[in-house]
mmCIF file of C-alpha atoms in Angstrom:
data_model
loop_
_atom_site.group_PDB
_atom_site.id
_atom_site.type_symbol
_atom_site.label_atom_id
_atom_site.label_comp_id
_atom_site.label_asym_id
_atom_site.label_seq_id
_atom_site.Cartn_x
_atom_site.Cartn_y
_atom_site.Cartn_z
ATOM 1 C CA ASN A 1 117.650 231.290 188.078
ATOM 2 C CA GLN A 2 115.549 230.475 190.948
ATOM 3 C CA THR A 3 114.095 226.939 190.559
ATOM 4 C CA VAL A 4 111.063 226.006 190.502
ATOM 5 C CA ASP A 5 108.617 222.784 191.581
ATOM 6 C CA LEU A 6 106.835 222.293 188.887
ATOM 7 C CA CYS A 7 105.026 220.236 190.648
ATOM 8 C CA ASN A 8 103.502 221.879 192.692
ATOM 9 C CA VAL A 9 101.884 224.800 190.960
ATOM 10 C CA ASP A 10 98.417 226.024 190.863
ATOM 11 C CA THR A 11 96.043 223.650 189.470
ATOM 12 C CA HIS A 12 94.724 226.578 187.327
ATOM 13 C CA ASP A 13 97.368 226.056 185.895
ATOM 14 C CA ILE A 14 96.969 222.858 183.436
ATOM 15 C CA ASP A 15 99.880 223.139 180.565
ATOM 16 C CA LEU A 16 102.461 223.012 183.976
ATOM 17 C CA GLN A 17 99.996 220.230 185.277
ATOM 18 C CA LEU A 18 101.193 218.208 181.552
ATOM 19 C CA TYR A 19 103.471 218.965 182.320
ATOM 20 C CA CYS A 20 104.097 217.476 185.387
ATOM 21 C CA VAL A 21 102.654 213.616 183.652
ATOM 22 C CA ASP A 22 104.680 211.624 181.235
ATOM 23 C CA PRO A 23 103.210 211.018 178.117
ATOM 24 C CA TYR A 24 101.268 207.416 179.181
ATOM 25 C CA GLY A 25 99.101 209.388 182.364
ATOM 26 C CA PHE A 26 102.001 208.768 185.136
ATOM 27 C CA GLU A 27 102.534 211.369 187.331
ATOM 28 C CA ARG A 28 106.464 212.430 187.648
ATOM 29 C CA SER A 29 107.890 212.010 191.194
ATOM 30 C CA LYS A 30 109.050 215.320 192.987
ATOM 31 C CA ASP A 31 112.871 214.167 192.775
ATOM 32 C CA PHE A 32 112.061 214.335 188.798
ATOM 33 C CA ASP A 33 115.294 215.764 186.450
ATOM 34 C CA TYR A 34 113.792 217.524 183.868
ATOM 35 C CA GLU A 35 117.117 218.879 182.658
ATOM 36 C CA SER A 36 118.311 214.911 181.649
ATOM 37 C CA TYR A 37 114.888 214.322 180.214
ATOM 38 C CA GLU A 38 115.550 217.232 177.953
ATOM 39 C CA GLU A 39 118.705 215.714 177.064
ATOM 40 C CA LEU A 40 117.725 212.715 176.429
ATOM 41 C CA MET A 41 114.236 213.672 174.573
ATOM 42 C CA SER A 42 115.250 215.920 172.824
ATOM 43 C CA GLU A 43 118.087 212.483 171.322
ATOM 44 C CA TYR A 44 115.346 210.418 170.847
ATOM 45 C CA LEU A 45 112.412 213.165 169.375
ATOM 46 C CA VAL A 46 115.266 213.070 166.577
ATOM 47 C CA VAL A 47 114.732 208.896 166.683
ATOM 48 C CA LEU A 48 111.821 208.543 166.857
ATOM 49 C CA THR A 49 110.938 210.936 163.650
ATOM 50 C CA ARG A 50 112.739 208.866 161.434
ATOM 51 C CA ARG A 51 111.459 205.638 162.374
ATOM 52 C CA SER A 52 108.047 207.158 162.882
ATOM 53 C CA ILE A 53 108.203 208.208 158.377
ATOM 54 C CA LYS A 54 110.168 204.663 158.126
ATOM 55 C CA TRP A 55 106.963 203.157 159.561
ATOM 56 C CA SER A 56 104.551 205.192 157.847
ATOM 57 C CA LYS A 57 106.104 204.717 155.062
ATOM 58 C CA LEU A 58 105.897 200.524 155.524
ATOM 59 C CA LEU A 59 102.430 199.961 156.429
ATOM 60 C CA LYS A 60 100.879 202.990 153.594
ATOM 61 C CA GLY A 61 97.138 202.232 156.029
ATOM 62 C CA LYS A 62 97.304 198.845 155.358
ATOM 63 C CA ARG A 63 95.871 197.332 158.765
ATOM 64 C CA LYS A 64 97.278 194.204 158.207
ATOM 65 C CA VAL A 65 101.160 193.904 158.197
ATOM 66 C CA GLN A 66 102.379 189.865 157.838
ATOM 67 C CA LYS A 67 106.538 189.244 160.025
ATOM 68 C CA ASN A 68 109.547 188.921 157.841
ATOM 69 C CA VAL A 69 112.738 190.312 157.887
ATOM 70 C CA LYS A 70 112.432 193.965 157.445
ATOM 71 C CA LEU A 71 109.764 194.273 159.420
ATOM 72 C CA LYS A 72 111.015 192.329 162.756
ATOM 73 C CA ARG A 73 114.488 195.058 161.666
ATOM 74 C CA TYR A 74 110.918 197.739 162.516
ATOM 75 C CA VAL A 75 110.248 196.476 165.601
ATOM 76 C CA ARG A 76 113.963 196.144 167.075
ATOM 77 C CA LYS A 77 113.561 199.281 166.489
ATOM 78 C CA GLY A 78 110.563 200.783 168.219
ATOM 79 C CA ILE A 79 107.719 200.416 167.004
ATOM 80 C CA PRO A 80 106.314 203.867 167.315
ATOM 81 C CA ASN A 81 103.439 204.817 169.955
ATOM 82 C CA GLU A 82 100.618 205.735 166.978
ATOM 83 C CA HIS A 83 101.036 202.423 165.110
ATOM 84 C CA ARG A 84 101.783 199.915 168.458
ATOM 85 C CA ALA A 85 98.484 198.071 169.006
ATOM 86 C CA LEU A 86 98.066 197.095 164.901
ATOM 87 C CA ILE A 87 102.039 195.544 165.332
ATOM 88 C CA TRP A 88 101.250 193.816 169.150
ATOM 89 C CA MET A 89 97.796 192.200 167.863
ATOM 90 C CA ALA A 90 99.702 191.137 164.435
ATOM 91 C CA ALA A 91 102.087 189.151 165.905
ATOM 92 C CA SER A 92 100.682 187.581 168.190
ATOM 93 C CA GLY A 93 98.134 186.344 166.478
ATOM 94 C CA ALA A 94 95.684 188.407 168.493
ATOM 95 C CA GLN A 95 94.156 190.085 165.448
ATOM 96 C CA ASP A 96 93.615 186.595 163.742
ATOM 97 C CA GLN A 97 91.999 185.869 167.246
ATOM 98 C CA LEU A 98 89.840 188.556 167.450
ATOM 99 C CA GLU A 99 88.661 188.423 163.457
ATOM 100 C CA ARG A 100 87.526 184.928 164.411
ATOM 101 C CA ASN A 101 85.859 185.303 167.098
ATOM 102 C CA PRO A 102 83.532 187.919 166.527
ATOM 103 C CA GLY A 103 81.130 188.989 169.617
ATOM 104 C CA TYR A 104 83.219 186.277 172.422
ATOM 105 C CA TYR A 105 84.395 188.673 174.061
ATOM 106 C CA GLN A 106 80.581 191.071 174.864
ATOM 107 C CA SER A 107 80.084 187.560 176.080
ATOM 108 C CA LEU A 108 82.117 186.624 178.308
ATOM 109 C CA LEU A 109 81.023 189.468 179.392
ATOM 110 C CA ARG A 110 77.025 188.438 180.097
ATOM 111 C CA ALA A 111 78.402 186.046 181.226
ATOM 112 C CA GLU A 112 77.485 184.967 185.327
ATOM 113 C CA HIS A 113 79.552 186.610 187.501
ATOM 114 C CA ASP A 114 81.598 184.794 189.460
ATOM 115 C CA PRO A 115 81.147 186.499 193.213
ATOM 116 C CA LYS A 116 84.573 185.424 193.692
ATOM 117 C CA LEU A 117 86.561 186.375 190.918
ATOM 118 C CA VAL A 118 84.438 189.470 190.456
ATOM 119 C CA GLU A 119 86.070 190.372 194.841
ATOM 120 C CA THR A 120 89.540 189.257 193.318
ATOM 121 C CA ILE A 121 89.940 191.870 190.285
ATOM 122 C CA CYS A 122 88.317 194.293 192.285
ATOM 123 C CA THR A 123 90.356 194.557 195.551
ATOM 124 C CA ASP A 124 93.591 195.537 193.600
ATOM 125 C CA LEU A 125 91.735 197.440 190.864
ATOM 126 C CA ASN A 126 92.390 200.713 193.434
ATOM 127 C CA ARG A 127 95.697 199.626 193.420
ATOM 128 C CA THR A 128 96.642 199.560 189.972
ATOM 129 C CA PHE A 129 98.810 202.922 188.350
ATOM 130 C CA PRO A 130 97.356 204.751 192.133
ATOM 131 C CA ASP A 131 100.371 207.285 190.292
ATOM 132 C CA ASN A 132 98.618 207.340 186.665
ATOM 133 C CA VAL A 133 95.821 209.824 186.073
ATOM 134 C CA GLN A 134 94.236 207.813 183.611
ATOM 135 C CA PHE A 135 92.541 204.961 186.634
ATOM 136 C CA ARG A 136 91.936 207.432 188.558
ATOM 137 C CA LYS A 137 88.066 207.542 189.589
ATOM 138 C CA THR A 138 87.825 210.906 188.821
ATOM 139 C CA SER A 139 89.509 210.781 185.068
ATOM 140 C CA ASN A 140 87.080 211.133 181.864
ATOM 141 C CA PRO A 141 87.090 208.194 180.677
ATOM 142 C CA CYS A 142 88.411 206.402 184.006
ATOM 143 C CA LEU A 143 90.078 203.217 182.390
ATOM 144 C CA GLN A 144 89.458 201.867 185.817
ATOM 145 C CA LYS A 145 85.878 199.753 184.495
ATOM 146 C CA ALA A 146 87.615 198.450 181.776
ATOM 147 C CA LEU A 147 90.768 197.249 182.884
ATOM 148 C CA TYR A 148 88.022 195.329 184.995
ATOM 149 C CA ASN A 149 86.272 193.659 182.054
ATOM 150 C CA VAL A 150 89.502 192.839 180.768
ATOM 151 C CA LEU A 151 90.243 191.307 183.872
ATOM 152 C CA LEU A 152 87.119 190.043 184.088
ATOM 153 C CA ALA A 153 87.027 188.210 180.657
ATOM 154 C CA THR A 154 90.014 186.593 180.859
ATOM 155 C CA GLY A 155 89.172 185.249 184.147
ATOM 156 C CA TYR A 156 86.729 184.007 182.613
ATOM 157 C CA HIS A 157 88.254 182.773 178.937
ATOM 158 C CA ASN A 158 91.108 181.205 180.776
ATOM 159 C CA PRO A 159 89.355 179.806 184.371
ATOM 160 C CA VAL A 160 92.565 177.765 185.455
ATOM 161 C CA VAL A 161 94.162 180.905 186.310
ATOM 162 C CA GLY A 162 91.092 183.405 186.949
ATOM 163 C CA TYR A 163 92.981 186.103 188.124
ATOM 164 C CA CYS A 164 96.420 186.632 190.029
ATOM 165 C CA GLN A 165 98.237 189.747 191.351
ATOM 166 C CA GLY A 166 100.420 190.921 189.019
ATOM 167 C CA MET A 167 97.524 190.621 185.660
ATOM 168 C CA ASN A 168 95.848 193.524 186.969
ATOM 169 C CA PHE A 169 99.178 195.734 185.696
ATOM 170 C CA ILE A 170 99.803 194.193 182.085
ATOM 171 C CA ALA A 171 96.674 194.691 181.409
ATOM 172 C CA GLY A 172 96.362 198.217 182.588
ATOM 173 C CA TYR A 173 99.553 198.872 180.112
ATOM 174 C CA LEU A 174 97.931 197.278 177.457
ATOM 175 C CA LEU A 175 94.983 199.792 177.889
ATOM 176 C CA ILE A 176 96.965 202.413 178.001
ATOM 177 C CA ILE A 177 98.493 202.164 174.702
ATOM 178 C CA THR A 178 95.543 200.145 172.969
ATOM 179 C CA LYS A 179 92.723 202.448 173.921
ATOM 180 C CA ASP A 180 90.703 199.474 173.243
ATOM 181 C CA GLU A 181 88.949 196.459 175.963
ATOM 182 C CA GLU A 182 88.225 194.341 173.030
ATOM 183 C CA LYS A 183 91.990 194.134 171.637
ATOM 184 C CA SER A 184 93.242 194.752 175.368
ATOM 185 C CA PHE A 185 91.460 190.894 175.667
ATOM 186 C CA TRP A 186 93.337 189.376 172.954
ATOM 187 C CA LEU A 187 96.085 190.174 173.657
ATOM 188 C CA MET A 188 95.875 189.216 177.322
ATOM 189 C CA GLU A 189 94.885 185.361 175.694
ATOM 190 C CA ALA A 190 97.942 185.834 173.567
ATOM 191 C CA LEU A 191 100.179 186.421 176.216
ATOM 192 C CA LEU A 192 98.870 184.291 178.460
ATOM 193 C CA GLY A 193 98.403 181.157 176.204
ATOM 194 C CA ARG A 194 100.860 181.157 174.006
ATOM 195 C CA ILE A 195 104.056 184.308 174.906
ATOM 196 C CA LEU A 196 103.923 183.425 178.473
ATOM 197 C CA PRO A 197 102.346 179.723 178.900
ATOM 198 C CA ASP A 198 102.025 179.460 182.806
ATOM 199 C CA TYR A 199 103.896 181.704 184.170
ATOM 200 C CA TYR A 200 100.252 182.919 185.854
ATOM 201 C CA SER A 201 98.818 179.323 186.377
ATOM 202 C CA PRO A 202 98.368 178.497 189.934
ATOM 203 C CA VAL A 203 101.573 176.157 190.092
ATOM 204 C CA MET A 204 103.798 179.362 187.559
ATOM 205 C CA LEU A 205 105.460 175.669 185.876
ATOM 206 C CA GLY A 206 106.766 178.438 182.576
ATOM 207 C CA LEU A 207 108.024 181.003 185.326
ATOM 208 C CA LYS A 208 109.976 178.173 187.630
ATOM 209 C CA THR A 209 111.266 176.072 184.417
ATOM 210 C CA ASP A 210 112.313 180.451 183.008
ATOM 211 C CA GLN A 211 113.615 180.751 186.920
ATOM 212 C CA GLU A 212 115.987 177.679 186.288
ATOM 213 C CA THR A 213 116.962 178.308 182.743
ATOM 214 C CA MET A 214 118.051 181.459 183.851
ATOM 215 C CA MET A 215 120.781 179.525 185.652
ATOM 216 C CA ASP A 216 121.063 177.877 183.422
ATOM 217 C CA HIS A 217 122.823 181.060 182.564
ATOM 218 C CA ASN A 218 125.387 181.135 185.555
ATOM 219 C CA VAL A 219 122.479 183.509 187.085
ATOM 220 C CA MET A 220 122.105 183.399 191.374
ATOM 221 C CA TRP A 221 119.738 185.786 191.586
ATOM 222 C CA THR A 222 116.241 183.504 190.470
ATOM 223 C CA LEU A 223 114.307 185.441 193.916
ATOM 224 C CA VAL A 224 114.777 188.946 192.132
ATOM 225 C CA VAL A 225 114.859 188.139 188.452
ATOM 226 C CA SER A 226 111.527 186.239 189.022
ATOM 227 C CA ARG A 227 109.852 189.103 189.567
ATOM 228 C CA TRP A 228 111.849 191.150 186.223
ATOM 229 C CA PHE A 229 109.676 187.726 184.790
ATOM 230 C CA ILE A 230 106.031 188.047 186.418
ATOM 231 C CA CYS A 231 105.777 191.816 185.547
ATOM 232 C CA LEU A 232 107.354 192.287 181.846
ATOM 233 C CA TYR A 233 110.113 195.184 183.651
ATOM 234 C CA ILE A 234 106.573 196.471 184.457
ATOM 235 C CA ASP A 235 107.589 199.666 187.702
ATOM 236 C CA ILE A 236 110.982 197.595 186.959
ATOM 237 C CA LEU A 237 112.652 199.382 183.946
ATOM 238 C CA PRO A 238 111.344 203.132 182.856
ATOM 239 C CA VAL A 239 108.246 203.080 180.761
ATOM 240 C CA GLU A 240 109.949 204.057 176.376
ATOM 241 C CA THR A 241 111.965 201.259 178.418
ATOM 242 C CA VAL A 242 109.081 198.682 179.185
ATOM 243 C CA LEU A 243 107.832 199.657 176.174
ATOM 244 C CA ARG A 244 110.405 199.004 173.402
ATOM 245 C CA ILE A 245 111.195 195.412 175.682
ATOM 246 C CA TRP A 246 106.788 194.962 174.774
ATOM 247 C CA ASP A 247 107.222 195.553 170.644
ATOM 248 C CA CYS A 248 110.079 192.737 171.091
ATOM 249 C CA LEU A 249 108.242 190.457 173.728
ATOM 250 C CA PHE A 250 105.109 190.472 171.317
ATOM 251 C CA TYR A 251 107.031 189.451 168.256
ATOM 252 C CA GLU A 252 109.450 187.718 169.050
ATOM 253 C CA GLY A 253 108.102 185.554 171.946
ATOM 254 C CA SER A 254 109.760 185.013 175.512
ATOM 255 C CA LYS A 255 113.485 185.170 174.948
ATOM 256 C CA ILE A 256 113.055 188.456 175.046
ATOM 257 C CA LEU A 257 112.717 189.050 178.813
ATOM 258 C CA PHE A 258 115.876 186.764 179.208
ATOM 259 C CA ARG A 259 118.026 189.469 176.799
ATOM 260 C CA VAL A 260 117.525 192.030 179.184
ATOM 261 C CA ALA A 261 117.543 190.493 182.349
ATOM 262 C CA LEU A 262 121.565 189.187 181.571
ATOM 263 C CA THR A 263 121.477 192.384 179.517
ATOM 264 C CA LEU A 264 120.946 193.899 182.702
ATOM 265 C CA ILE A 265 123.244 191.470 184.247
ATOM 266 C CA HIS A 266 126.406 191.342 182.844
ATOM 267 C CA HIS A 267 126.504 195.075 182.354
ATOM 268 C CA ASN A 268 126.473 195.486 185.541
ATOM 269 C CA GLN A 269 128.125 191.720 186.908
ATOM 270 C CA ALA A 270 130.750 193.828 188.935
ATOM 271 C CA LEU A 271 128.198 195.906 190.998
ATOM 272 C CA ILE A 272 126.032 192.713 191.779
ATOM 273 C CA GLN A 273 129.441 190.818 192.830
ATOM 274 C CA GLN A 274 129.904 193.402 195.517
ATOM 275 C CA ALA A 275 126.501 191.881 197.403
ATOM 276 C CA GLN A 276 127.782 189.913 200.992
ATOM 277 C CA SER A 277 124.075 189.010 201.741
ATOM 278 C CA LEU A 278 120.155 188.876 200.366
ATOM 279 C CA PRO A 279 119.120 192.785 201.034
ATOM 280 C CA ASP A 280 122.695 193.342 199.447
ATOM 281 C CA VAL A 281 120.977 191.780 196.747
ATOM 282 C CA CYS A 282 117.990 193.154 196.406
ATOM 283 C CA GLN A 283 119.646 196.393 196.814
ATOM 284 C CA ASN A 284 122.036 195.968 193.948
ATOM 285 C CA PHE A 285 119.642 194.588 191.523
ATOM 286 C CA LYS A 286 117.358 197.485 192.128
ATOM 287 C CA GLN A 287 120.500 199.978 191.253
ATOM 288 C CA ILE A 288 121.009 198.742 188.007
ATOM 289 C CA THR A 289 117.126 198.908 187.215
ATOM 290 C CA HIS A 290 117.906 202.781 187.046
ATOM 291 C CA GLY A 291 119.923 205.271 185.690
ATOM 292 C CA PRO A 292 121.656 206.412 182.250
ATOM 293 C CA PHE A 293 121.840 202.664 180.779
ATOM 294 C CA VAL A 294 118.097 201.615 181.532
ATOM 295 C CA ASP A 295 116.965 205.813 180.222
ATOM 296 C CA GLU A 296 118.301 205.590 176.934
ATOM 297 C CA CYS A 297 115.985 202.855 176.070
ATOM 298 C CA HIS A 298 116.940 203.036 172.240
ATOM 299 C CA THR A 299 120.866 202.091 173.259
ATOM 300 C CA PHE A 300 119.826 200.206 175.627
ATOM 301 C CA MET A 301 117.742 197.522 173.334
ATOM 302 C CA GLN A 302 120.449 197.558 171.232
ATOM 303 C CA LYS A 303 123.053 195.930 173.463
ATOM 304 C CA ILE A 304 120.211 193.541 174.547
ATOM 305 C CA PHE A 305 120.941 192.373 170.982
ATOM 306 C CA THR A 306 124.828 191.599 171.111
ATOM 307 C CA GLU A 307 125.536 191.756 174.478
ATOM 308 C CA PRO A 308 123.830 188.219 176.169
ATOM 309 C CA GLY A 309 125.592 186.959 172.117
ATOM 310 C CA SER A 310 123.716 184.327 170.373
ATOM 311 C CA LEU A 311 120.199 183.273 172.165
ATOM 312 C CA SER A 312 117.703 181.236 169.320
ATOM 313 C CA MET A 313 114.397 180.448 169.912
ATOM 314 C CA ALA A 314 115.781 176.560 169.186
ATOM 315 C CA THR A 315 118.178 176.730 172.163
ATOM 316 C CA LEU A 316 115.435 177.684 174.568
ATOM 317 C CA THR A 317 113.098 175.439 173.768
ATOM 318 C CA LYS A 318 114.820 172.578 174.423
ATOM 319 C CA LEU A 319 116.989 174.023 177.723
ATOM 320 C CA ARG A 320 113.254 174.555 178.720
ATOM 321 C CA ALA A 321 112.011 171.207 178.077
ATOM 322 C CA THR A 322 114.386 169.517 179.909
ATOM 323 C CA ILE A 323 114.423 171.109 182.899
ATOM 324 C CA ARG A 324 110.249 170.738 182.816
ATOM 325 C CA SER A 325 111.046 167.488 182.748
ATOM 326 C CA ARG A 326 112.557 167.428 185.532
ATOM 327 C CA ILE A 327 110.395 170.111 188.503
ATOM 328 C CA ILE A 328 107.210 168.190 187.638
ATOM 329 C CA THR A 329 109.800 164.896 188.219
ATOM 330 C CA GLU A 330 110.226 166.637 191.361
ATOM 331 C CA GLU A 331 107.321 168.018 192.240
ATOM 332 C CA LEU A 332 104.397 165.387 190.730
ATOM 333 C CA GLY A 333 107.257 162.310 191.396
ATOM 334 C CA PRO A 334 108.044 159.943 188.513
ATOM 335 C CA THR A 335 104.510 157.716 189.114
ATOM 336 C CA ASP A 336 102.350 160.825 188.903
ATOM 337 C CA PRO A 337 99.489 159.573 186.741
ATOM 338 C CA GLU A 338 100.141 164.073 185.108
ATOM 339 C CA ASN A 339 103.613 163.173 184.516
#
């Protein structure tokens, strides 16, 4: 009955090494609860297998899909990893953009490089997922080069935004799933241009608007919630849960970010209200993003569509327009020509 620390075994034992890394390449912490994980995955694998069979029947080898009620229902129940890139590309419009612009991605990489943009991106490369074996220089292939290319192309494609911190983690996740630079670039373009407009612009008007919109939902802890939104829950929630959120984000748009935030807050309202200071708030918010409630991603995703109640995109769009107008007036002034 001796306990073995699996992450401190001899490096020649490849099977045990792999056991210390999750399916996406992230190293597990030394205090990782393998017993609880095995119990959770034994149940979730049954769900995954069932969903995989249903998805294979739905797609029947097709490389294109049309949005409809059935597909939306399937997406909410989770996209199997082998189909994620296909569905994300189709649902977000990224596939259409790729096909309309053959060779565009490569042309961006061939453009004359802006030294300042290159330096800023390179500074963040080594900081991107240091706990993921796929981003290490010693790995083969190493995703750092692909990450650099995607971020560089994104910066040239959208010079107003260029590059800002946080984009490296989003691009990294896209590369882990798609294993394709060009697809990752077009998914970044969909996120920055259509799904989350002005989130990463210099004034971050889109993010500020959504912060204020959350306050209209009686959520007063916008400093913490803004981090959830800007990183799309990366490093906030477990990887499998984040990917399930992204399934819906690419299909249904940014209202999914609200549904997740509202579910976390409503479910843990008693704990959050105990906070007496900002450090307490931060600690309690950190606590609510860990544990069985968020680990059990299938149950959690069912909750986000029931706990917050009705949250239509039309209602959200109307509310955002009002708040956006108020922010522009406050920041730029009513006589500003850009207003």
